[in-house]
Amino acid sequence: MQVLKAQDMGMCFGVRDALTKTQTISNPVQVTVFGQLVHNPVVRERLAARGFGMLEESQRGHLPDSTHVLVTAHGISEKTRTALLAAGKQLIDTTCPLVKKAHAAAQRLQEQGCHVIVIGTPGHVEVNGIVEDLTSFTIAENPAAVQTYPFTKLGILCQTTTPTAVAAAVRAKVAELNPQAHIQFIDTVCQPTKDRQTALEELLSQVQAMVVVGGHNSNNTRRLVDRCRQRGIPAYHVQCAAELQPQWFEGVQIVGLTAGTSTLPETIDAVYHALSTITRSPMVQPLVSPPACRWRKKINPRSQARYAATALEPPFQQTAPRDSGGPTVRNCLPYCVKYLQ
Ligand code: SF4
């Protein structure tokens, strides 16, 4: 049983720099974080514990009471920046430079007279920050969202965490449905995202299941999970080690591990160690698998019904006598009867 780590995973430089900047702030009670600094609940809890004020992403339209506002790695629109400055707020800007590059690309396309198509997740803060400064735009999350647009010039860019395959598919669909238009494409998918996607592709050909670590609201983490499932590999999205469930790994000999760009290194380490512990347990490596076990017997209908409420297969109960030379009840207990007690 092995746990294979992706060559590239976890925290990117944009998130790391944003976190480093918060550590230099001497009086956090005067600062409101304008949304989630990064989509990571552990980071959020630590910032709150230090006294930072927090504004939910859905409340970004409101002005915080604090004198200082910390702009997150996802960035904000120029409109919002102007409103905050006009209200006398001092900004601590942790916008990732690669997000700024996406903003600049959108503005360039707009100045050239294009209707701007942003490939990304509608409602995501990064996408909101880009489109709030545009007058003519469409957000397309996937090829199915693409339409024929009544414009002769179309400009396409991407949310920084878009899978490159999705970007290529949307771009092709725009061209197919808009043969009348002159189309420009600016690739604004960031390099750390590309590196993590490439590393995942390499890993997927070697594993039977994947664990993806990251915030449940982290777009790039969810994209990694989606990709695993598209390739037919069971993928489990966890925020921390405590969310791992041993029964996910029954029969799995090689499990892969990757993480989104906002995941802390210590969280990845904790998941890795928990995973290593799980994969050494009899739950995952039964001495005899239930279908092959000659001591098995069919469980009674009442227990079967209870078993059906779990993800475990198959519905057999281990009954090897202690002196039979077969697997002991202790060995098989977690595997076969844990959910029947
Ligand atoms: S995922 Fe990319 S764009 Fe976002 S913070 Fe990290 S490096 Fe920057």
mmCIF file of C-alpha atoms and ligand atoms in Angstrom:
data_model
loop_
_atom_site.group_PDB
_atom_site.id
_atom_site.type_symbol
_atom_site.label_atom_id
_atom_site.label_comp_id
_atom_site.label_asym_id
_atom_site.label_seq_id
_atom_site.Cartn_x
_atom_site.Cartn_y
_atom_site.Cartn_z
ATOM 1 C CA MET A 1 0.000 0.000 0.000
ATOM 2 C CA GLN A 2 1.501 3.283 -1.036
ATOM 3 C CA VAL A 3 0.643 6.960 -0.770
ATOM 4 C CA LEU A 4 1.990 8.891 -3.751
ATOM 5 C CA LYS A 5 2.317 12.663 -3.539
ATOM 6 C CA ALA A 6 1.903 14.883 -6.590
ATOM 7 C CA GLN A 7 5.148 16.504 -7.733
ATOM 8 C CA ASP A 8 3.540 19.926 -7.511
ATOM 9 C CA MET A 9 0.821 20.650 -4.996
ATOM 10 C CA GLY A 10 -0.334 22.961 -2.272
ATOM 11 C CA MET A 11 0.427 26.533 -1.511
ATOM 12 C CA CYS A 12 1.376 28.834 -4.376
ATOM 13 C CA PHE A 13 3.569 31.926 -4.090
ATOM 14 C CA GLY A 14 0.518 34.219 -4.306
ATOM 15 C CA VAL A 15 -1.059 32.722 -1.204
ATOM 16 C CA ARG A 16 2.257 32.458 0.625
ATOM 17 C CA ASP A 17 3.041 36.134 0.004
ATOM 18 C CA ALA A 18 -0.438 37.170 1.170
ATOM 19 C CA LEU A 19 0.012 35.207 4.397
ATOM 20 C CA THR A 20 3.476 36.630 4.946
ATOM 21 C CA LYS A 21 2.085 40.124 4.618
ATOM 22 C CA THR A 22 -0.490 39.493 7.349
ATOM 23 C CA GLN A 23 2.300 38.450 9.700
ATOM 24 C CA THR A 24 3.906 41.882 9.391
ATOM 25 C CA ILE A 25 0.732 43.664 10.527
ATOM 26 C CA SER A 26 1.272 44.818 14.096
ATOM 27 C CA ASN A 27 -2.250 45.908 14.990
ATOM 28 C CA PRO A 28 -4.738 43.462 13.397
ATOM 29 C CA VAL A 29 -7.758 44.855 15.283
ATOM 30 C CA GLN A 30 -7.639 47.895 13.018
ATOM 31 C CA VAL A 31 -7.739 45.751 9.891
ATOM 32 C CA THR A 32 -10.673 44.080 8.135
ATOM 33 C CA VAL A 33 -9.922 41.266 5.718
ATOM 34 C CA PHE A 34 -12.067 42.034 2.677
ATOM 35 C CA GLY A 35 -13.438 38.530 2.071
ATOM 36 C CA GLN A 36 -11.468 35.333 2.678
ATOM 37 C CA LEU A 37 -7.736 36.019 2.475
ATOM 38 C CA VAL A 38 -7.452 32.603 0.881
ATOM 39 C CA HIS A 39 -10.089 29.871 0.712
ATOM 40 C CA ASN A 40 -8.753 27.999 3.692
ATOM 41 C CA PRO A 41 -10.714 27.711 6.966
ATOM 42 C CA VAL A 42 -7.569 27.162 9.059
ATOM 43 C CA VAL A 43 -6.066 30.434 7.866
ATOM 44 C CA ARG A 44 -9.333 32.207 8.520
ATOM 45 C CA GLU A 45 -9.481 30.933 12.107
ATOM 46 C CA ARG A 46 -5.884 31.999 12.752
ATOM 47 C CA LEU A 47 -6.510 35.498 11.437
ATOM 48 C CA ALA A 48 -9.664 35.832 13.541
ATOM 49 C CA ALA A 49 -7.745 34.660 16.614
ATOM 50 C CA ARG A 50 -5.192 37.435 16.051
ATOM 51 C CA GLY A 51 -7.990 40.016 16.036
ATOM 52 C CA PHE A 52 -8.456 40.702 12.328
ATOM 53 C CA GLY A 53 -11.960 41.769 11.350
ATOM 54 C CA MET A 54 -13.576 39.572 8.713
ATOM 55 C CA LEU A 55 -15.959 40.525 5.970
ATOM 56 C CA GLU A 56 -17.800 37.715 4.196
ATOM 57 C CA GLU A 57 -17.282 37.614 0.446
ATOM 58 C CA SER A 58 -21.013 38.196 -0.040
ATOM 59 C CA GLN A 59 -20.662 41.455 1.954
ATOM 60 C CA ARG A 60 -17.962 42.991 -0.190
ATOM 61 C CA GLY A 61 -20.422 45.681 -1.268
ATOM 62 C CA HIS A 62 -20.374 47.084 2.287
ATOM 63 C CA LEU A 63 -17.786 49.391 3.770
ATOM 64 C CA PRO A 64 -15.991 47.940 6.805
ATOM 65 C CA ASP A 65 -15.775 50.045 9.986
ATOM 66 C CA SER A 66 -12.019 49.612 10.414
ATOM 67 C CA THR A 67 -9.442 52.168 9.301
ATOM 68 C CA HIS A 68 -7.515 49.585 7.260
ATOM 69 C CA VAL A 69 -8.803 47.104 4.680
ATOM 70 C CA LEU A 70 -6.803 44.103 3.592
ATOM 71 C CA VAL A 71 -7.416 43.222 -0.056
ATOM 72 C CA THR A 72 -7.169 39.464 -0.535
ATOM 73 C CA ALA A 73 -5.062 37.484 -3.010
ATOM 74 C CA HIS A 74 -8.132 37.262 -5.276
ATOM 75 C CA GLY A 75 -8.046 41.023 -5.886
ATOM 76 C CA ILE A 76 -10.791 43.626 -6.237
ATOM 77 C CA SER A 77 -12.081 45.778 -9.068
ATOM 78 C CA GLU A 78 -10.883 49.332 -9.605
ATOM 79 C CA LYS A 79 -14.445 50.437 -8.822
ATOM 80 C CA THR A 80 -14.270 48.851 -5.376
ATOM 81 C CA ARG A 81 -10.742 50.136 -4.793
ATOM 82 C CA THR A 82 -11.860 53.670 -5.619
ATOM 83 C CA ALA A 83 -14.880 53.376 -3.293
ATOM 84 C CA LEU A 84 -12.713 52.174 -0.402
ATOM 85 C CA LEU A 85 -10.154 54.938 -0.902
ATOM 86 C CA ALA A 86 -12.896 57.572 -1.218
ATOM 87 C CA ALA A 87 -14.224 56.387 2.167
ATOM 88 C CA GLY A 88 -10.800 57.078 3.685
ATOM 89 C CA LYS A 89 -9.731 53.469 4.094
ATOM 90 C CA GLN A 90 -6.073 52.568 3.965
ATOM 91 C CA LEU A 91 -5.514 49.530 1.794
ATOM 92 C CA ILE A 92 -3.153 46.663 2.490
ATOM 93 C CA ASP A 93 -3.039 44.990 -0.885
ATOM 94 C CA THR A 94 -2.172 41.287 -1.119
ATOM 95 C CA THR A 95 -3.580 40.810 -4.624
ATOM 96 C CA CYS A 96 -1.561 38.155 -6.427
ATOM 97 C CA PRO A 97 0.424 39.661 -9.328
ATOM 98 C CA LEU A 98 -0.998 36.975 -11.609
ATOM 99 C CA VAL A 99 -4.539 38.067 -10.759
ATOM 100 C CA LYS A 100 -3.486 41.635 -11.589
ATOM 101 C CA LYS A 101 -2.275 40.287 -14.932
ATOM 102 C CA ALA A 102 -5.765 38.903 -15.611
ATOM 103 C CA HIS A 103 -7.296 42.314 -14.721
ATOM 104 C CA ALA A 104 -4.877 44.026 -17.114
ATOM 105 C CA ALA A 105 -5.716 41.542 -19.887
ATOM 106 C CA ALA A 106 -9.451 42.238 -19.477
ATOM 107 C CA GLN A 107 -8.874 45.975 -19.661
ATOM 108 C CA ARG A 108 -6.679 45.605 -22.746
ATOM 109 C CA LEU A 109 -9.369 43.593 -24.532
ATOM 110 C CA GLN A 110 -12.016 46.131 -23.557
ATOM 111 C CA GLU A 111 -9.880 49.031 -24.826
ATOM 112 C CA GLN A 112 -9.581 47.214 -28.138
ATOM 113 C CA GLY A 113 -13.353 47.212 -28.452
ATOM 114 C CA CYS A 114 -13.961 43.559 -27.593
ATOM 115 C CA HIS A 115 -16.908 41.972 -25.860
ATOM 116 C CA VAL A 116 -14.974 40.215 -23.100
ATOM 117 C CA ILE A 117 -15.603 36.552 -22.313
ATOM 118 C CA VAL A 118 -14.197 35.478 -18.953
ATOM 119 C CA ILE A 119 -13.767 31.717 -18.613
ATOM 120 C CA GLY A 120 -14.445 31.114 -14.946
ATOM 121 C CA THR A 121 -16.915 30.468 -12.168
ATOM 122 C CA PRO A 122 -19.792 32.965 -11.989
ATOM 123 C CA GLY A 123 -19.897 34.651 -8.585
ATOM 124 C CA HIS A 124 -16.300 33.793 -7.670
ATOM 125 C CA VAL A 125 -14.575 36.787 -6.078
ATOM 126 C CA GLU A 126 -11.719 36.833 -8.559
ATOM 127 C CA VAL A 127 -14.145 36.792 -11.489
ATOM 128 C CA ASN A 128 -16.288 39.486 -9.844
ATOM 129 C CA GLY A 129 -13.208 41.665 -9.427
ATOM 130 C CA ILE A 130 -12.438 41.360 -13.140
ATOM 131 C CA VAL A 131 -15.925 41.882 -14.577
ATOM 132 C CA GLU A 132 -16.925 44.769 -12.287
ATOM 133 C CA ASP A 133 -14.641 46.998 -14.366
ATOM 134 C CA LEU A 134 -16.053 45.823 -17.703
ATOM 135 C CA THR A 135 -19.011 47.242 -19.612
ATOM 136 C CA SER A 136 -19.576 44.400 -22.081
ATOM 137 C CA PHE A 137 -18.812 40.915 -20.810
ATOM 138 C CA THR A 138 -19.961 37.324 -20.449
ATOM 139 C CA ILE A 139 -18.833 34.722 -17.934
ATOM 140 C CA ALA A 140 -18.618 31.205 -19.385
ATOM 141 C CA GLU A 141 -17.848 28.397 -16.984
ATOM 142 C CA ASN A 142 -17.739 25.657 -19.627
ATOM 143 C CA PRO A 143 -18.406 25.101 -23.349
ATOM 144 C CA ALA A 144 -22.130 24.518 -22.700
ATOM 145 C CA ALA A 145 -22.417 28.131 -21.474
ATOM 146 C CA VAL A 146 -21.072 29.573 -24.730
ATOM 147 C CA GLN A 147 -23.494 31.272 -27.115
ATOM 148 C CA THR A 148 -23.484 33.184 -30.352
ATOM 149 C CA TYR A 149 -22.715 36.771 -29.380
ATOM 150 C CA PRO A 150 -23.864 39.804 -31.416
ATOM 151 C CA PHE A 151 -20.353 41.314 -31.592
ATOM 152 C CA THR A 152 -17.680 41.408 -34.269
ATOM 153 C CA LYS A 153 -14.785 41.475 -31.774
ATOM 154 C CA LEU A 154 -14.550 38.981 -28.948
ATOM 155 C CA GLY A 155 -11.786 38.841 -26.352
ATOM 156 C CA ILE A 156 -11.310 35.790 -24.130
ATOM 157 C CA LEU A 157 -9.361 35.453 -20.889
ATOM 158 C CA CYS A 158 -9.456 32.995 -17.982
ATOM 159 C CA GLN A 159 -9.895 32.985 -14.237
ATOM 160 C CA THR A 160 -6.383 32.172 -13.049
ATOM 161 C CA THR A 161 -7.357 28.721 -11.734
ATOM 162 C CA THR A 162 -9.167 27.478 -14.837
ATOM 163 C CA PRO A 163 -8.100 24.027 -16.053
ATOM 164 C CA THR A 164 -6.276 24.490 -19.350
ATOM 165 C CA ALA A 165 -8.451 21.816 -20.989
ATOM 166 C CA VAL A 166 -11.609 23.745 -20.040
ATOM 167 C CA ALA A 167 -10.098 26.973 -21.375
ATOM 168 C CA ALA A 168 -9.254 25.273 -24.680
ATOM 169 C CA ALA A 169 -12.751 23.754 -24.967
ATOM 170 C CA VAL A 170 -14.488 27.079 -24.273
ATOM 171 C CA ARG A 171 -12.220 28.871 -26.708
ATOM 172 C CA ALA A 172 -13.024 26.311 -29.431
ATOM 173 C CA LYS A 173 -16.757 26.598 -28.754
ATOM 174 C CA VAL A 174 -16.635 30.401 -28.997
ATOM 175 C CA ALA A 175 -14.926 30.070 -32.376
ATOM 176 C CA GLU A 176 -17.445 27.468 -33.558
ATOM 177 C CA LEU A 177 -20.527 29.499 -32.601
ATOM 178 C CA ASN A 178 -19.130 32.882 -33.631
ATOM 179 C CA PRO A 179 -17.565 32.488 -37.079
ATOM 180 C CA GLN A 180 -18.389 36.132 -37.857
ATOM 181 C CA ALA A 181 -16.210 37.461 -35.033
ATOM 182 C CA HIS A 182 -12.554 38.354 -34.768
ATOM 183 C CA ILE A 183 -11.444 36.498 -31.622
ATOM 184 C CA GLN A 184 -8.496 37.233 -29.348
ATOM 185 C CA PHE A 185 -7.459 34.899 -26.557
ATOM 186 C CA ILE A 186 -5.187 35.815 -23.640
ATOM 187 C CA ASP A 187 -4.089 32.881 -21.506
ATOM 188 C CA THR A 188 -4.302 34.110 -17.911
ATOM 189 C CA VAL A 189 -4.275 30.712 -16.208
ATOM 190 C CA CYS A 190 -1.475 31.063 -13.659
ATOM 191 C CA GLN A 191 1.631 28.883 -13.813
ATOM 192 C CA PRO A 192 1.200 27.337 -10.338
ATOM 193 C CA THR A 193 -2.277 26.149 -11.388
ATOM 194 C CA LYS A 194 -0.866 24.662 -14.593
ATOM 195 C CA ASP A 195 1.935 22.948 -12.674
ATOM 196 C CA ARG A 196 -0.529 21.367 -10.247
ATOM 197 C CA GLN A 197 -2.790 20.211 -13.056
ATOM 198 C CA THR A 198 0.148 18.647 -14.936
ATOM 199 C CA ALA A 199 1.365 16.896 -11.787
ATOM 200 C CA LEU A 200 -2.142 15.564 -11.184
ATOM 201 C CA GLU A 201 -2.367 14.135 -14.703
ATOM 202 C CA GLU A 202 0.896 12.251 -14.145
ATOM 203 C CA LEU A 203 -0.301 10.911 -10.818
ATOM 204 C CA LEU A 204 -3.725 9.794 -12.074
ATOM 205 C CA SER A 205 -2.207 7.139 -14.301
ATOM 206 C CA GLN A 206 -0.569 5.517 -11.250
ATOM 207 C CA VAL A 207 -3.243 5.493 -8.543
ATOM 208 C CA GLN A 208 -6.573 3.870 -7.736
ATOM 209 C CA ALA A 209 -7.958 6.715 -5.618
ATOM 210 C CA MET A 210 -7.086 10.331 -4.877
ATOM 211 C CA VAL A 211 -7.254 12.549 -1.845
ATOM 212 C CA VAL A 212 -7.430 16.255 -2.641
ATOM 213 C CA VAL A 213 -6.808 18.644 0.257
ATOM 214 C CA GLY A 214 -8.220 22.155 0.279
ATOM 215 C CA GLY A 215 -11.064 24.403 1.359
ATOM 216 C CA HIS A 216 -14.489 23.215 0.267
ATOM 217 C CA ASN A 217 -14.996 26.654 -1.310
ATOM 218 C CA SER A 218 -11.607 26.649 -3.024
ATOM 219 C CA ASN A 219 -12.171 26.815 -6.772
ATOM 220 C CA ASN A 220 -8.835 25.328 -7.800
ATOM 221 C CA THR A 221 -9.219 22.463 -5.305
ATOM 222 C CA ARG A 222 -12.647 21.615 -6.679
ATOM 223 C CA ARG A 223 -11.216 21.686 -10.191
ATOM 224 C CA LEU A 224 -8.595 19.114 -9.174
ATOM 225 C CA VAL A 225 -11.349 16.895 -7.763
ATOM 226 C CA ASP A 226 -13.389 17.277 -10.950
ATOM 227 C CA ARG A 227 -10.426 16.235 -13.050
ATOM 228 C CA CYS A 228 -9.875 13.051 -11.017
ATOM 229 C CA ARG A 229 -13.497 12.071 -11.455
ATOM 230 C CA GLN A 230 -13.423 12.837 -15.181
ATOM 231 C CA ARG A 231 -10.558 10.354 -15.444
ATOM 232 C CA GLY A 232 -12.636 7.782 -13.551
ATOM 233 C CA ILE A 233 -10.554 7.897 -10.362
ATOM 234 C CA PRO A 234 -12.507 8.130 -7.068
ATOM 235 C CA ALA A 235 -11.535 11.438 -5.464
ATOM 236 C CA TYR A 236 -12.093 12.535 -1.880
ATOM 237 C CA HIS A 237 -12.017 16.261 -1.105
ATOM 238 C CA VAL A 238 -11.004 16.952 2.490
ATOM 239 C CA GLN A 239 -10.112 20.131 4.350
ATOM 240 C CA CYS A 240 -8.088 18.365 7.029
ATOM 241 C CA ALA A 241 -6.946 14.954 8.228
ATOM 242 C CA ALA A 242 -9.956 14.518 10.509
ATOM 243 C CA GLU A 243 -12.249 14.318 7.489
ATOM 244 C CA LEU A 244 -10.577 11.189 6.093
ATOM 245 C CA GLN A 245 -12.729 8.069 6.316
ATOM 246 C CA PRO A 246 -10.867 4.741 6.324
ATOM 247 C CA GLN A 247 -13.571 2.860 4.437
ATOM 248 C CA TRP A 248 -12.874 4.996 1.361
ATOM 249 C CA PHE A 249 -9.638 3.085 0.869
ATOM 250 C CA GLU A 250 -10.774 -0.504 1.130
ATOM 251 C CA GLY A 251 -9.036 -2.512 -1.556
ATOM 252 C CA VAL A 252 -6.946 0.469 -2.664
ATOM 253 C CA GLN A 253 -3.267 -0.339 -3.094
ATOM 254 C CA ILE A 254 -1.990 3.017 -4.311
ATOM 255 C CA VAL A 255 -3.600 6.286 -3.293
ATOM 256 C CA GLY A 256 -2.541 9.684 -4.632
ATOM 257 C CA LEU A 257 -2.370 12.936 -2.704
ATOM 258 C CA THR A 258 -2.618 16.475 -4.018
ATOM 259 C CA ALA A 259 -3.767 19.832 -2.643
ATOM 260 C CA GLY A 260 -5.130 23.151 -3.808
ATOM 261 C CA THR A 261 -3.079 26.320 -3.910
ATOM 262 C CA SER A 262 -4.450 27.668 -0.625
ATOM 263 C CA THR A 263 -3.594 24.588 1.444
ATOM 264 C CA LEU A 264 -1.051 24.985 4.228
ATOM 265 C CA PRO A 265 1.986 22.643 4.145
ATOM 266 C CA GLU A 266 1.228 21.421 7.682
ATOM 267 C CA THR A 267 -2.307 20.450 6.629
ATOM 268 C CA ILE A 268 -0.897 18.391 3.749
ATOM 269 C CA ASP A 269 1.609 16.742 6.095
ATOM 270 C CA ALA A 270 -1.136 15.875 8.578
ATOM 271 C CA VAL A 271 -3.286 14.332 5.833
ATOM 272 C CA TYR A 272 -0.300 12.410 4.487
ATOM 273 C CA HIS A 273 0.499 10.939 7.896
ATOM 274 C CA ALA A 274 -3.136 10.119 8.620
ATOM 275 C CA LEU A 275 -3.403 8.474 5.220
ATOM 276 C CA SER A 276 -0.264 6.443 5.837
ATOM 277 C CA THR A 277 -1.703 5.267 9.145
ATOM 278 C CA ILE A 278 -5.023 4.345 7.570
ATOM 279 C CA THR A 279 -3.437 2.440 4.725
ATOM 280 C CA ARG A 280 -1.456 0.326 7.190
ATOM 281 C CA SER A 281 -4.599 -0.619 9.083
ATOM 282 C CA PRO A 282 -6.452 -3.916 8.569
ATOM 283 C CA MET A 283 -9.413 -1.890 7.378
ATOM 284 C CA VAL A 284 -7.606 -1.209 4.174
ATOM 285 C CA GLN A 285 -5.382 -4.214 4.044
ATOM 286 C CA PRO A 286 -7.518 -7.077 5.319
ATOM 287 C CA LEU A 287 -5.572 -10.320 5.698
ATOM 288 C CA VAL A 288 -8.363 -11.995 3.768
ATOM 289 C CA SER A 289 -10.778 -9.986 1.698
ATOM 290 C CA PRO A 290 -14.400 -10.732 2.642
ATOM 291 C CA PRO A 291 -15.444 -12.157 -0.748
ATOM 292 C CA ALA A 292 -12.629 -14.737 -0.511
ATOM 293 C CA CYS A 293 -12.992 -15.481 3.170
ATOM 294 C CA ARG A 294 -14.231 -19.019 3.835
ATOM 295 C CA TRP A 295 -15.539 -18.049 7.259
ATOM 296 C CA ARG A 296 -17.918 -15.507 5.967
ATOM 297 C CA LYS A 297 -21.627 -15.940 6.317
ATOM 298 C CA LYS A 298 -24.412 -13.812 5.106
ATOM 299 C CA ILE A 299 -25.519 -11.323 7.667
ATOM 300 C CA ASN A 300 -29.136 -11.263 8.758
ATOM 301 C CA PRO A 301 -31.645 -9.020 6.955
ATOM 302 C CA ARG A 302 -31.790 -6.466 9.778
ATOM 303 C CA SER A 303 -28.033 -6.052 9.775
ATOM 304 C CA GLN A 304 -28.021 -5.943 5.988
ATOM 305 C CA ALA A 305 -30.386 -2.991 6.104
ATOM 306 C CA ARG A 306 -28.052 -1.192 8.485
ATOM 307 C CA TYR A 307 -25.123 -2.114 6.291
ATOM 308 C CA ALA A 308 -26.886 -0.678 3.257
ATOM 309 C CA ALA A 309 -26.754 2.733 4.921
ATOM 310 C CA THR A 310 -22.951 2.625 4.701
ATOM 311 C CA ALA A 311 -20.636 2.691 1.719
ATOM 312 C CA LEU A 312 -19.133 -0.668 2.636
ATOM 313 C CA GLU A 313 -19.235 -3.731 0.403
ATOM 314 C CA PRO A 314 -19.811 -6.616 0.504
ATOM 315 C CA PRO A 315 -22.423 -7.429 3.143
ATOM 316 C CA PHE A 316 -20.695 -10.295 4.927
ATOM 317 C CA GLN A 317 -19.804 -10.758 8.554
ATOM 318 C CA GLN A 318 -16.472 -12.227 9.607
ATOM 319 C CA THR A 319 -16.933 -15.311 11.768
ATOM 320 C CA ALA A 320 -13.545 -17.026 11.876
ATOM 321 C CA PRO A 321 -13.126 -19.009 15.130
ATOM 322 C CA ARG A 322 -10.115 -17.865 17.187
ATOM 323 C CA ASP A 323 -8.226 -21.157 16.876
ATOM 324 C CA SER A 324 -9.108 -21.844 13.246
ATOM 325 C CA GLY A 325 -5.942 -20.427 11.753
ATOM 326 C CA GLY A 326 -8.066 -17.962 9.850
ATOM 327 C CA PRO A 327 -8.181 -14.244 10.359
ATOM 328 C CA THR A 328 -9.249 -13.389 13.866
ATOM 329 C CA VAL A 329 -12.324 -11.386 14.636
ATOM 330 C CA ARG A 330 -9.985 -8.657 15.883
ATOM 331 C CA ASN A 331 -8.263 -8.430 12.508
ATOM 332 C CA CYS A 332 -11.450 -8.373 10.556
ATOM 333 C CA LEU A 333 -13.683 -6.565 12.964
ATOM 334 C CA PRO A 334 -13.132 -3.081 11.566
ATOM 335 C CA TYR A 335 -13.474 -4.296 8.014
ATOM 336 C CA CYS A 336 -16.553 -6.429 8.297
ATOM 337 C CA VAL A 337 -18.632 -5.672 11.332
ATOM 338 C CA LYS A 338 -17.787 -2.149 12.433
ATOM 339 C CA TYR A 339 -21.069 -0.798 11.128
ATOM 340 C CA LEU A 340 -23.173 -3.681 12.392
ATOM 341 C CA GLN A 341 -22.632 -3.160 16.110
HETATM 342 S S1 SF4 B 1 -3.560 30.392 -7.619
HETATM 343 FE FE1 SF4 B 1 -2.304 31.528 -9.079
HETATM 344 S S2 SF4 B 1 -3.314 33.511 -9.271
HETATM 345 FE FE2 SF4 B 1 -4.144 32.556 -7.429
HETATM 346 S S3 SF4 B 1 -2.850 33.324 -5.767
HETATM 347 FE FE3 SF4 B 1 -1.920 31.406 -6.460
HETATM 348 S S4 SF4 B 1 -0.387 32.020 -7.990
HETATM 349 FE FE4 SF4 B 1 -1.774 33.729 -7.674
#
